[in-house]
XYZ file of C-alpha atoms in Angstrom:
718
model
C 1.423 -102.534 20.320
C -1.238 -101.162 22.638
C 1.211 -98.924 24.463
C 2.506 -97.489 21.193
C -1.076 -96.523 20.283
C -1.540 -94.629 23.637
C -3.570 -97.355 25.591
C -2.631 -98.800 29.008
C -2.161 -102.567 29.497
C -3.693 -104.471 32.319
C -0.497 -104.488 34.224
C -0.173 -100.765 33.863
C -3.756 -100.318 35.044
C -3.000 -102.278 38.189
C 0.120 -100.271 38.952
C -1.880 -97.030 38.448
C -4.532 -98.191 40.910
C -1.962 -98.993 43.546
C -0.255 -95.662 42.999
C -3.509 -93.743 43.416
C -4.278 -95.495 46.719
C -0.784 -94.766 47.935
C -1.120 -91.031 47.183
C -4.468 -90.803 48.989
C -3.102 -92.483 52.143
C 0.311 -90.814 52.369
C 2.223 -87.560 51.742
C 1.779 -86.003 48.270
C 4.070 -87.182 45.622
C 6.786 -84.584 44.599
C 5.639 -82.361 41.792
C 8.272 -83.505 39.456
C 6.647 -87.004 39.393
C 3.252 -85.545 38.308
C 2.155 -84.360 34.982
C 0.230 -81.298 34.051
C -1.129 -82.713 30.901
C -4.068 -80.891 29.392
C -5.988 -84.141 29.576
C -5.838 -83.995 33.352
C -4.425 -87.552 33.696
C -0.901 -88.429 35.090
C 0.937 -90.840 32.891
C 3.591 -92.846 34.496
C 6.929 -93.952 33.039
C 6.942 -95.755 29.754
C 7.428 -99.336 28.989
C 11.150 -99.129 29.678
C 10.484 -98.307 33.320
C 7.928 -100.905 34.228
C 10.303 -103.032 36.259
C 11.418 -100.007 38.467
C 7.939 -98.901 39.096
C 6.905 -102.439 40.071
C 9.606 -102.782 42.749
C 12.118 -104.466 40.470
C 12.232 -107.856 38.885
C 9.084 -109.703 39.814
C 8.908 -108.645 43.422
C 5.897 -106.502 42.850
C 3.733 -108.229 45.412
C 6.187 -109.262 48.135
C 7.313 -107.317 51.230
C 3.860 -105.793 52.027
C 5.186 -102.397 50.990
C 3.902 -100.291 48.142
C 6.397 -99.823 45.425
C 7.785 -96.256 44.834
C 6.289 -94.705 41.753
C 8.191 -92.189 39.710
C 5.958 -89.916 37.629
C 7.368 -89.118 34.243
C 6.155 -86.969 31.475
C 5.003 -88.673 28.357
C 3.069 -87.766 25.263
C 0.156 -89.676 23.908
C 2.358 -91.099 21.218
C 4.411 -92.843 23.926
C 7.487 -90.660 23.498
C 9.087 -89.382 26.694
C 10.098 -85.702 27.044
C 12.212 -83.974 29.556
C 10.218 -82.316 32.326
C 10.945 -78.639 33.004
C 12.088 -77.629 36.425
C 9.164 -76.753 38.699
C 6.912 -78.138 35.971
C 4.301 -76.229 34.027
C 6.478 -76.130 30.879
C 7.055 -77.869 27.648
C 5.253 -78.230 24.387
C 1.575 -78.758 24.485
C 1.177 -77.426 28.081
C -0.722 -74.372 29.504
C 1.969 -73.453 32.125
C 1.298 -72.437 35.731
C -1.715 -70.457 36.858
C 0.333 -67.210 37.238
C 3.038 -67.284 34.603
C 4.579 -63.968 33.397
C 7.639 -65.417 31.711
C 6.020 -65.628 28.355
C 5.678 -62.706 25.932
C 2.243 -61.185 25.709
C 0.923 -60.341 22.258
C -1.984 -57.825 21.856
C -4.436 -58.598 19.057
C -5.937 -55.278 17.764
C -8.824 -57.315 16.259
C -9.693 -58.574 19.728
C -13.033 -57.023 20.958
C -11.360 -56.471 24.313
C -8.420 -54.742 22.855
C -7.304 -51.707 24.914
C -4.837 -49.290 23.300
C -3.536 -48.282 26.674
C -1.889 -51.707 26.975
C 0.333 -50.972 23.979
C 3.910 -50.323 24.913
C 5.095 -46.682 24.507
C 7.142 -46.039 21.355
C 8.906 -42.827 20.191
C 7.657 -41.771 16.808
C 9.998 -39.638 14.642
C 8.340 -36.365 13.556
C 9.594 -33.239 11.724
C 10.148 -30.276 14.078
C 8.723 -27.008 12.524
C 9.989 -23.578 13.384
C 7.141 -21.012 13.845
C 9.300 -18.340 12.187
C 9.654 -20.502 9.055
C 5.862 -21.009 8.973
C 5.358 -17.268 9.265
C 7.769 -16.506 6.449
C 6.019 -18.934 4.085
C 2.608 -17.471 4.969
C 3.641 -13.861 4.355
C 5.122 -14.660 0.998
C 1.735 -15.693 -0.284
C 0.138 -12.578 1.237
C 2.747 -10.370 -0.508
C 2.376 -12.099 -3.873
C -1.387 -11.728 -3.672
C -1.001 -8.013 -2.829
C 1.311 -7.472 -5.777
C -1.341 -9.041 -8.020
C -4.442 -7.229 -6.667
C -3.017 -4.031 -5.142
C -5.721 -4.007 -2.472
C -4.065 -2.627 0.604
C -7.067 -3.362 2.854
C -6.998 -7.101 2.106
C -3.220 -7.320 2.740
C -3.609 -5.460 6.028
C -6.420 -7.708 7.119
C -4.429 -10.861 6.223
C -1.389 -9.689 8.183
C -3.642 -8.877 11.174
C -5.317 -12.302 11.009
C -2.001 -14.136 10.677
C -1.059 -13.058 14.216
C 2.513 -13.653 15.367
C 3.144 -9.942 15.796
C 6.596 -10.576 17.228
C 7.661 -11.621 13.642
C 6.449 -8.429 11.916
C 9.957 -7.157 11.312
C 10.569 -10.250 9.164
C 7.461 -9.286 7.146
C 8.976 -5.896 6.359
C 12.247 -7.478 5.329
C 10.497 -9.974 3.054
C 8.138 -7.370 1.506
C 10.938 -5.002 0.622
C 13.303 -7.765 -0.577
C 10.693 -9.264 -2.827
C 9.791 -5.874 -4.339
C 13.480 -4.916 -4.924
C 13.849 -7.472 -7.782
C 10.659 -6.313 -9.467
C 9.424 -3.308 -11.394
C 8.940 0.257 -9.961
C 5.241 -0.423 -9.660
C 5.871 -3.152 -7.035
C 8.359 -0.986 -5.188
C 5.847 1.845 -4.978
C 3.173 -0.664 -3.795
C 5.494 -1.911 -1.029
C 6.048 1.660 0.192
C 2.291 2.333 0.137
C 1.592 -0.805 2.079
C 4.213 -0.010 4.766
C 2.683 3.404 5.229
C -0.807 1.844 5.564
C 0.375 -0.697 8.131
C 2.250 1.879 10.220
C 0.932 1.992 13.799
C -2.338 0.267 12.963
C -0.953 -3.201 12.371
C 2.896 -2.912 12.807
C 4.373 -0.776 15.576
C 6.965 1.936 14.783
C 9.599 -0.053 16.692
C 8.966 -3.118 14.631
C 9.262 -1.106 11.394
C 12.601 0.205 12.528
C 13.756 -3.283 13.401
C 12.601 -4.554 10.011
C 14.687 -1.939 8.170
C 17.724 -2.847 10.334
C 17.305 -6.477 9.282
C 17.259 -5.318 5.648
C 20.340 -3.276 6.033
C 22.193 -6.097 7.758
C 21.327 -8.388 4.932
C 22.298 -5.889 2.173
C 25.502 -7.876 1.358
C 23.429 -11.015 0.657
C 20.836 -9.074 -1.378
C 23.489 -7.444 -3.559
C 24.592 -10.863 -4.743
C 21.227 -11.404 -6.592
C 20.290 -7.716 -7.082
C 23.109 -5.649 -8.539
C 21.581 -2.256 -7.490
C 20.488 -3.454 -4.112
C 22.359 -0.675 -2.321
C 20.671 2.164 -4.232
C 17.258 0.523 -3.974
C 17.656 0.041 -0.271
C 18.738 3.616 0.169
C 15.635 4.801 -1.609
C 13.393 2.633 0.493
C 14.950 4.131 3.674
C 14.495 7.637 2.318
C 10.917 6.922 1.317
C 10.181 5.580 4.846
C 11.574 8.746 6.341
C 9.529 10.971 3.987
C 6.393 8.976 4.725
C 7.012 9.465 8.459
C 7.160 5.757 9.247
C 10.839 6.073 10.179
C 12.145 8.976 12.291
C 14.884 11.066 10.764
C 17.099 10.120 13.674
C 17.052 6.519 12.429
C 19.519 7.361 9.673
C 22.070 8.598 12.209
C 21.484 5.913 14.796
C 21.699 2.925 12.492
C 25.026 4.009 11.122
C 26.590 3.355 14.564
C 25.553 -0.345 14.566
C 26.386 -1.366 10.990
C 29.902 -2.675 10.097
C 32.110 -0.081 8.426
C 32.634 -2.096 5.265
C 29.005 -3.374 4.886
C 26.654 -2.663 1.967
C 24.041 -1.641 4.488
C 26.168 1.272 5.672
C 26.678 2.376 2.085
C 22.884 2.317 1.579
C 22.179 4.470 4.641
C 24.838 6.988 3.646
C 23.317 7.244 0.189
C 19.910 7.747 1.647
C 21.261 10.509 3.859
C 23.409 12.435 1.316
C 21.767 11.803 -2.024
C 18.119 11.822 -1.137
C 17.246 13.253 2.267
C 19.684 16.219 1.963
C 18.686 17.121 -1.570
C 16.444 20.079 -2.451
C 12.780 19.125 -2.661
C 13.795 15.721 -1.385
C 10.210 14.777 -0.290
C 8.814 15.266 -3.823
C 11.863 13.686 -5.431
C 11.656 10.593 -3.309
C 7.864 10.177 -3.697
C 8.073 10.439 -7.494
C 11.131 8.169 -7.890
C 8.991 5.094 -8.636
C 6.267 6.935 -10.460
C 4.437 8.199 -7.388
C 1.362 6.009 -8.104
C 0.476 2.283 -8.084
C -2.301 2.953 -10.623
C -2.407 2.954 -14.420
C -2.180 6.246 -16.273
C -5.203 7.674 -18.128
C -3.700 6.725 -21.484
C -2.966 3.163 -20.292
C -6.573 2.765 -19.104
C -7.963 4.060 -22.368
C -5.816 1.646 -24.339
C -6.906 -1.321 -22.188
C -10.548 -0.312 -22.640
C -10.146 -0.146 -26.446
C -8.331 -3.521 -26.567
C -10.950 -5.340 -24.490
C -13.867 -3.887 -26.541
C -12.243 -4.921 -29.781
C -11.586 -8.358 -28.461
C -15.261 -8.574 -27.331
C -16.419 -7.578 -30.818
C -14.487 -10.531 -32.179
C -15.487 -13.352 -29.777
C -18.776 -12.004 -28.279
C -17.954 -13.288 -24.761
C -19.930 -10.939 -22.597
C -18.939 -12.468 -19.260
C -15.260 -12.205 -20.092
C -15.623 -8.611 -21.233
C -17.426 -7.750 -17.963
C -14.644 -9.448 -16.013
C -11.996 -7.393 -17.856
C -13.897 -4.134 -17.106
C -14.133 -5.120 -13.443
C -10.467 -5.924 -13.206
C -9.506 -2.418 -14.434
C -10.608 -1.151 -11.055
C -11.680 2.318 -12.317
C -15.338 2.479 -11.515
C -15.231 6.332 -11.711
C -13.891 6.013 -15.292
C -16.592 3.703 -16.685
C -18.072 6.461 -18.702
C -15.072 6.060 -20.922
C -16.048 2.409 -21.526
C -19.551 3.568 -22.538
C -18.226 6.268 -24.906
C -15.698 3.935 -26.561
C -18.245 1.185 -26.890
C -20.689 3.581 -28.616
C -17.867 4.746 -31.018
C -17.006 1.115 -31.821
C -20.691 0.365 -32.595
C -20.673 3.213 -35.114
C -17.339 2.194 -36.646
C -18.368 -1.421 -36.959
C -22.173 -1.475 -37.352
C -22.263 -5.309 -37.411
C -21.135 -5.201 -33.748
C -23.911 -2.865 -32.600
C -26.047 -5.693 -31.197
C -23.097 -7.093 -29.248
C -22.229 -3.654 -27.880
C -25.843 -3.132 -26.648
C -25.812 -6.594 -25.111
C -22.530 -5.790 -23.228
C -23.736 -2.434 -21.987
C -27.058 -3.942 -20.841
C -25.282 -6.761 -19.051
C -22.855 -4.414 -17.354
C -25.764 -2.204 -16.285
C -27.848 -5.117 -14.974
C -24.905 -6.434 -12.936
C -24.318 -3.012 -11.416
C -20.892 -2.890 -13.006
C -21.631 0.363 -14.772
C -23.815 2.721 -12.751
C -26.663 4.811 -14.228
C -24.669 8.069 -13.767
C -21.688 6.637 -15.498
C -23.886 5.388 -18.328
C -25.473 8.859 -18.780
C -22.049 10.483 -18.473
C -20.796 8.327 -21.303
C -23.723 9.311 -23.517
C -23.166 13.001 -22.702
C -19.484 12.765 -23.689
C -20.502 10.943 -26.879
C -22.944 13.684 -27.758
C -20.341 16.366 -27.158
C -17.832 14.685 -29.505
C -20.259 14.091 -32.357
C -19.028 17.026 -34.451
C -15.452 15.604 -34.556
C -16.738 12.096 -34.979
C -18.814 13.053 -38.064
C -15.572 13.848 -39.825
C -14.610 10.138 -39.766
C -18.156 8.680 -39.693
C -20.604 10.933 -41.626
C -23.611 9.084 -40.208
C -22.451 9.239 -36.621
C -25.134 11.713 -35.469
C -27.974 9.728 -36.967
C -26.582 6.404 -35.618
C -26.335 7.919 -32.148
C -29.883 9.302 -32.216
C -31.094 5.799 -33.183
C -29.189 4.262 -30.330
C -30.847 6.391 -27.620
C -34.361 5.042 -27.887
C -33.077 1.454 -28.134
C -31.026 1.970 -24.912
C -33.963 3.518 -23.130
C -36.367 0.713 -24.219
C -33.946 -1.964 -23.137
C -33.705 -0.395 -19.675
C -30.003 0.424 -19.426
C -30.253 4.197 -20.101
C -32.357 6.645 -18.045
C -35.363 7.979 -19.990
C -34.566 11.482 -18.849
C -31.327 11.539 -20.856
C -32.692 13.082 -24.043
C -34.539 15.954 -22.331
C -31.827 16.752 -19.786
C -29.165 16.705 -22.456
C -30.936 19.423 -24.404
C -31.490 21.571 -21.346
C -27.976 21.249 -19.963
C -26.479 22.009 -23.394
C -28.575 25.216 -23.539
C -27.368 26.248 -20.107
C -23.733 25.606 -21.034
C -24.047 27.596 -24.232
C -25.631 30.552 -22.346
C -23.063 30.700 -19.576
C -23.069 34.042 -17.737
C -20.536 36.436 -19.138
C -19.556 37.662 -15.698
C -18.725 34.125 -14.544
C -16.631 33.569 -17.689
C -14.597 36.745 -17.060
C -14.279 35.833 -13.407
C -12.903 32.401 -14.221
C -10.375 33.826 -16.637
C -9.088 36.405 -14.209
C -8.828 34.015 -11.233
C -6.876 31.511 -13.348
C -4.296 34.210 -14.054
C -4.242 35.152 -10.308
C -3.728 31.546 -9.237
C -0.904 30.947 -11.698
C 0.807 34.084 -10.444
C 0.352 32.996 -6.855
C 2.002 29.621 -7.592
C 5.006 31.587 -8.852
C 5.182 34.293 -6.238
C 3.658 32.737 -3.126
C 2.344 36.164 -2.319
C -0.895 35.583 -0.310
C -1.582 39.260 0.559
C -1.402 40.274 -3.066
C -3.821 37.518 -4.152
C -6.292 38.430 -1.340
C -6.141 42.019 -2.465
C -6.819 41.031 -6.095
C -9.829 38.979 -5.007
C -11.250 41.957 -3.079
C -10.716 44.154 -6.128
C -12.721 41.801 -8.302
C -15.790 42.562 -6.158
C -17.546 39.259 -6.665
C -17.777 37.524 -3.225
C -20.754 35.460 -4.444
C -18.361 33.654 -6.776
C -15.911 32.654 -4.029
C -16.857 28.890 -4.365
C -15.881 29.022 -8.050
C -12.440 30.416 -7.074
C -11.958 27.546 -4.540
C -12.954 24.944 -7.121
C -10.562 26.452 -9.684
C -7.689 26.748 -7.098
C -7.808 23.139 -6.131
C -8.404 21.806 -9.644
C -5.272 23.675 -10.879
C -3.254 22.491 -7.857
C -4.228 18.808 -8.350
C -2.624 18.808 -11.787
C 0.669 20.121 -10.375
C 3.342 19.021 -7.906
C 3.089 18.624 -4.194
C 4.425 22.137 -3.643
C 1.446 23.681 -5.389
C -0.935 21.449 -3.447
C 0.603 22.569 -0.168
C 0.384 26.212 -1.287
C -3.308 25.815 -2.203
C -4.073 24.438 1.305
C -2.101 27.264 2.938
C -3.953 29.862 0.761
C -7.293 28.320 1.603
C -6.564 28.690 5.347
C -5.599 32.373 4.808
C -8.717 33.058 2.740
C -10.951 31.577 5.467
C -9.420 34.046 7.953
C -9.661 37.072 5.624
C -12.588 36.952 3.169
C -14.079 33.467 2.715
C -16.989 32.289 4.911
C -17.415 28.626 5.939
C -20.434 28.527 3.615
C -18.271 29.608 0.654
C -15.807 26.823 1.353
C -18.504 24.176 1.821
C -20.139 25.254 -1.490
C -16.752 25.269 -3.226
C -16.034 21.694 -2.226
C -19.591 20.655 -3.283
C -18.840 22.083 -6.791
C -15.535 20.172 -6.803
C -17.135 16.859 -5.779
C -19.933 17.191 -8.308
C -17.442 17.529 -11.098
C -15.079 14.939 -9.721
C -15.836 12.589 -12.621
C -14.874 15.287 -15.135
C -11.690 16.029 -13.235
C -10.883 12.251 -13.395
C -10.659 12.457 -17.123
C -7.301 14.234 -16.743
C -6.311 13.272 -13.179
C -6.921 9.633 -12.679
C -6.315 9.808 -8.915
C -8.599 12.784 -8.393
C -10.768 11.086 -5.786
C -7.873 10.517 -3.476
C -6.469 13.969 -3.943
C -9.844 15.622 -3.193
C -10.189 13.490 -0.010
C -6.771 14.769 1.078
C -7.820 18.349 0.389
C -11.009 17.877 2.402
C -9.095 16.270 5.294
C -6.461 19.008 5.211
C -9.292 21.672 5.437
C -10.605 19.969 8.650
C -7.168 19.711 10.182
C -6.470 23.406 9.410
C -9.818 24.320 11.091
C -11.076 25.722 7.782
C -13.962 23.164 8.017
C -15.477 21.415 11.061
C -15.947 17.664 10.969
C -19.698 18.292 10.907
C -19.273 20.186 7.652
C -18.265 16.881 5.950
C -21.784 15.583 6.620
C -23.224 18.812 5.289
C -21.201 18.447 2.060
C -22.332 14.808 1.669
C -25.980 15.895 2.092
C -25.680 18.487 -0.639
C -24.271 16.079 -3.245
C -26.780 14.570 -5.737
C -27.779 10.972 -5.503
C -25.381 8.391 -7.044
C -22.555 10.902 -6.977
C -19.105 9.466 -6.757
C -18.109 12.467 -4.532
C -19.961 10.744 -1.609
C -17.246 8.067 -1.512
C -14.584 10.839 -1.502
C -16.275 12.485 1.542
C -16.250 9.061 3.244
C -12.553 8.689 2.581
C -11.853 12.165 3.981
C -13.832 11.311 7.144
C -11.708 8.119 7.548
C -8.479 10.102 7.158
C -9.546 12.684 9.722
C -10.510 10.197 12.418
C -7.545 7.834 11.823
C -4.661 7.628 14.334
C -2.039 10.377 14.080
C -4.319 12.066 11.536
C -3.074 15.628 12.247
C 0.661 14.925 11.778
C 0.221 12.704 8.660
C -2.274 14.930 6.844
C -0.225 18.094 7.511
C 2.737 16.357 5.866
C 0.736 14.639 3.046
C 2.359 16.924 0.434
C 5.695 17.348 2.189
C 4.747 20.342 4.364
C 6.466 22.805 2.115
C 9.222 23.125 -0.406
C 11.718 21.110 1.666
C 13.974 24.040 2.423
C 14.197 25.800 5.787
C 14.054 29.576 5.412
C 17.456 30.133 6.901
C 19.047 27.511 4.684
C 17.505 29.179 1.674
C 18.780 32.575 2.695
C 22.270 31.196 3.304
C 22.396 29.544 -0.162
C 21.177 32.797 -1.851
C 23.925 34.829 -0.080
C 26.582 32.385 -1.047
C 25.645 32.269 -4.738
C 25.587 36.102 -4.846
C 28.959 36.350 -3.156
C 30.403 33.887 -5.698
C 28.953 35.908 -8.548
C 30.315 39.177 -7.028
C 33.829 37.833 -6.911
C 33.925 37.281 -10.666
C 31.247 34.807 -11.423
C 29.368 34.434 -14.733
C 25.873 35.789 -15.111
C 24.605 32.615 -16.759
C 25.971 30.419 -13.998
C 24.382 32.619 -11.290
C 21.035 32.499 -13.123
C 21.285 28.712 -13.265
C 21.962 28.503 -9.562
C 18.977 30.674 -8.767
C 16.842 28.408 -10.932
C 18.180 25.300 -9.252
C 17.044 26.603 -5.903
C 13.545 25.899 -7.060
C 12.091 28.698 -4.914
C 10.411 31.106 -7.370
C 8.089 32.295 -4.600
C 11.131 33.377 -2.532
C 12.997 35.215 -5.297
C 12.200 38.520 -3.602
C 14.897 37.500 -1.144
C 17.339 37.281 -4.048
C 16.394 40.841 -5.055
C 16.729 42.191 -1.575
C 20.123 40.584 -0.880
C 21.421 41.660 -4.353
C 20.493 45.276 -3.636
C 22.093 45.221 -0.152
C 25.248 43.624 -1.532
C 25.470 46.223 -4.327
C 25.291 48.974 -1.685
C 27.892 47.301 0.512
C 30.396 46.467 -2.254
C 29.689 49.588 -4.248
C 29.484 47.333 -7.315
C 26.625 47.591 -9.787
C 27.280 44.089 -11.180
C 24.379 42.932 -9.013
C 22.070 45.123 -11.082
C 23.308 43.330 -14.224
C 22.345 40.037 -12.591
C 18.864 41.285 -11.771
C 18.498 42.604 -15.322
C 19.378 39.166 -16.766
C 17.052 37.306 -14.313
C 14.190 39.637 -15.311
C 14.808 39.227 -19.050
C 15.069 35.456 -18.856
C 11.953 35.292 -16.671
C 13.502 33.850 -13.586
C 12.358 36.720 -11.388
C 8.825 38.090 -12.055
C 7.720 41.703 -11.753
C 5.833 40.956 -8.552
C 8.815 39.287 -6.953
C 11.088 42.132 -8.090
C 8.677 44.748 -6.692
C 8.359 42.894 -3.445
C 12.157 42.726 -3.089
C 12.600 46.462 -3.613
C 9.745 47.210 -1.199
C 11.461 45.097 1.454
C 14.713 47.038 1.021
C 12.873 50.292 1.243
C 11.168 49.175 4.464
C 14.598 48.490 6.105
C 16.476 51.403 4.641
C 16.753 53.197 7.960
C 18.646 50.269 9.505
C 20.894 49.895 6.413
C 21.731 53.626 6.669
C 23.479 52.987 9.950
C 26.072 50.769 8.259
C 25.925 52.250 4.727
C 25.742 56.092 5.029
C 24.700 56.684 1.393
C 22.283 53.755 1.300
C 19.278 55.953 0.599
C 20.878 57.775 -2.256
C 22.021 54.498 -3.806
C 18.632 52.921 -3.370
C 16.916 55.843 -5.035
C 19.111 55.381 -8.140
C 18.299 51.692 -8.102
C 14.604 52.361 -8.114
C 14.911 54.809 -11.017
C 16.843 52.215 -13.059
C 14.338 49.470 -12.215
C 11.453 51.627 -13.342
C 13.274 52.514 -16.574
C 13.949 48.822 -17.321
C 10.381 47.782 -16.302
C 11.473 45.542 -13.454
C 9.014 46.890 -10.918
C 5.493 48.122 -10.888
C 4.909 51.853 -11.142
C 2.851 51.649 -7.916
C 6.089 51.349 -5.873
C 6.603 54.805 -4.542
C 8.999 55.824 -1.677
C 7.281 56.794 1.569
C 7.070 60.438 2.724
C 9.733 59.863 5.401
C 12.029 58.285 2.867
C 11.722 61.312 0.459
C 12.266 63.676 3.359
C 15.427 61.859 4.407
C 16.784 61.968 0.906
């Protein structure tokens, strides 16, 4: 009973004592007979082994020899268990001192936990491609640019994005995203590419980007039916904007597959756009030529936002809408229309005054724009009184309220009266001068005859009014096509050499910039156009760069023209400024002189062989070179002498009657033939007699000016 409860009997105690003495006086007992119990005591064999440990039977005390003791493993419950080989094992044991067979488990909650002891494990992670990340980033930049239209922000974002080696993919993504949108986004894409050229994206990367586009034309055409034509126009626009070299069109055809859509696009760009007459202007205007709203669209938006404000009275929302229009130079229209609305709907007068005061206090509408709006309102009172009889009295009552509330300058009332008197008493000489120079400028745009215009200016005898001529010239050119703008710059350069001083030109540009806000009423992009004219004058050596500072100093305070001068200075000092500014309007009509002469000769030959007069006149008109029609006159006269066929004179008569060839162009053509009559006489013996008869007929029909008289040598030869 005692052994089962885990206690030793007296007999067992005696055996244990004997065994202990034996161990101390002899060799150590083999390890397999010992126990490594946590209690530190060796427990011998159980009750079933007592006889063996005692020397068998009852012979425990005989023979004088210590009995052999076999150590066994045993639990406190009395149960025997099998001992592990070499010991140090089994349930309830600690094992040997250095035992590495067991698995070690790290407890992360252990204060002594060391993460370096953790076994290494491979963790699965998604592998990202830098190109994919770049493509995702540029999409958000492009979308934001299409929403805001701010080129500077888009350029800065691309520069900050880095990864310049992926810029060709930006070009591909920009163009492909715009292809499936409206013309406005296509125009914006072209403008952005031109702005990024060389400064952010290198020319080689732009070429590579367009190659990627052309290579993907087959895929693009699946989603965009007119992808080929749109791509062709993008390529042509890039060539016109000088961001792709003309040789690109020829070079890329060699690397594109023969049956690809990309090859079709490049062929269309070459034949339909870049080889067409006036191709530069045609391509630039294909998508509207501007990323901005037209004047009428801006006026409609202003009216809508003011009417909405009169309904809900949300001043902050109205100011936000005015700001989003992005036409700070046109805010006088907001003022004028707001005043008109306050008169039409007198219950909204308090709200209108609150809006104008808030816009003025925030700096949204400048003082000059506010005064300008009141001036325009005052000028239109006569017409407004037809619809609102009390308009004048209402307007007069608004002025002191606006001045007292602090959003209208107190000098408005006095200055308005004085300026009106000056305008009504305009000098008669200046009026006549303006009328005459307008006629001269229109004639110049038709004839391109610079010497004639210079002589006409000299005949006017008013050099002190030269700045007014410059102002009128550029104002008329801005409202026309690129050809007239180019002609105005060329004429300005010639005038500077002949009769205009640098001071005249500086004063002329000052007049232009002072009236820039008035010009913007009809030409919304007037500020950008004026900056190009200023920059072109510097590139042509008409003005020195220091003259830009002189012009800025002469402008009145708070004049929007100061910003225009700053833009011109930025253009002049930008990279590749000379080349880009010289070609800002196409650099001419788009035809080489020899090409034009060749086409004129061919159409005259076709007419001479039996052509129809109407068809010949149409062909001359299609040339689009009215300033070069004197070449048509010259060649027609020479061909009439050579062929001895007066049908050419019938053609000239028709062209004169219809108005295709002006008197000046006709006179110039006859004068050129007269100058070369001696050389013609070598091949055509009766050339002088024939020409004399042509001159007589021309004078009878009124084709040429009476001032055309044969020279003395010519009369003597006849």
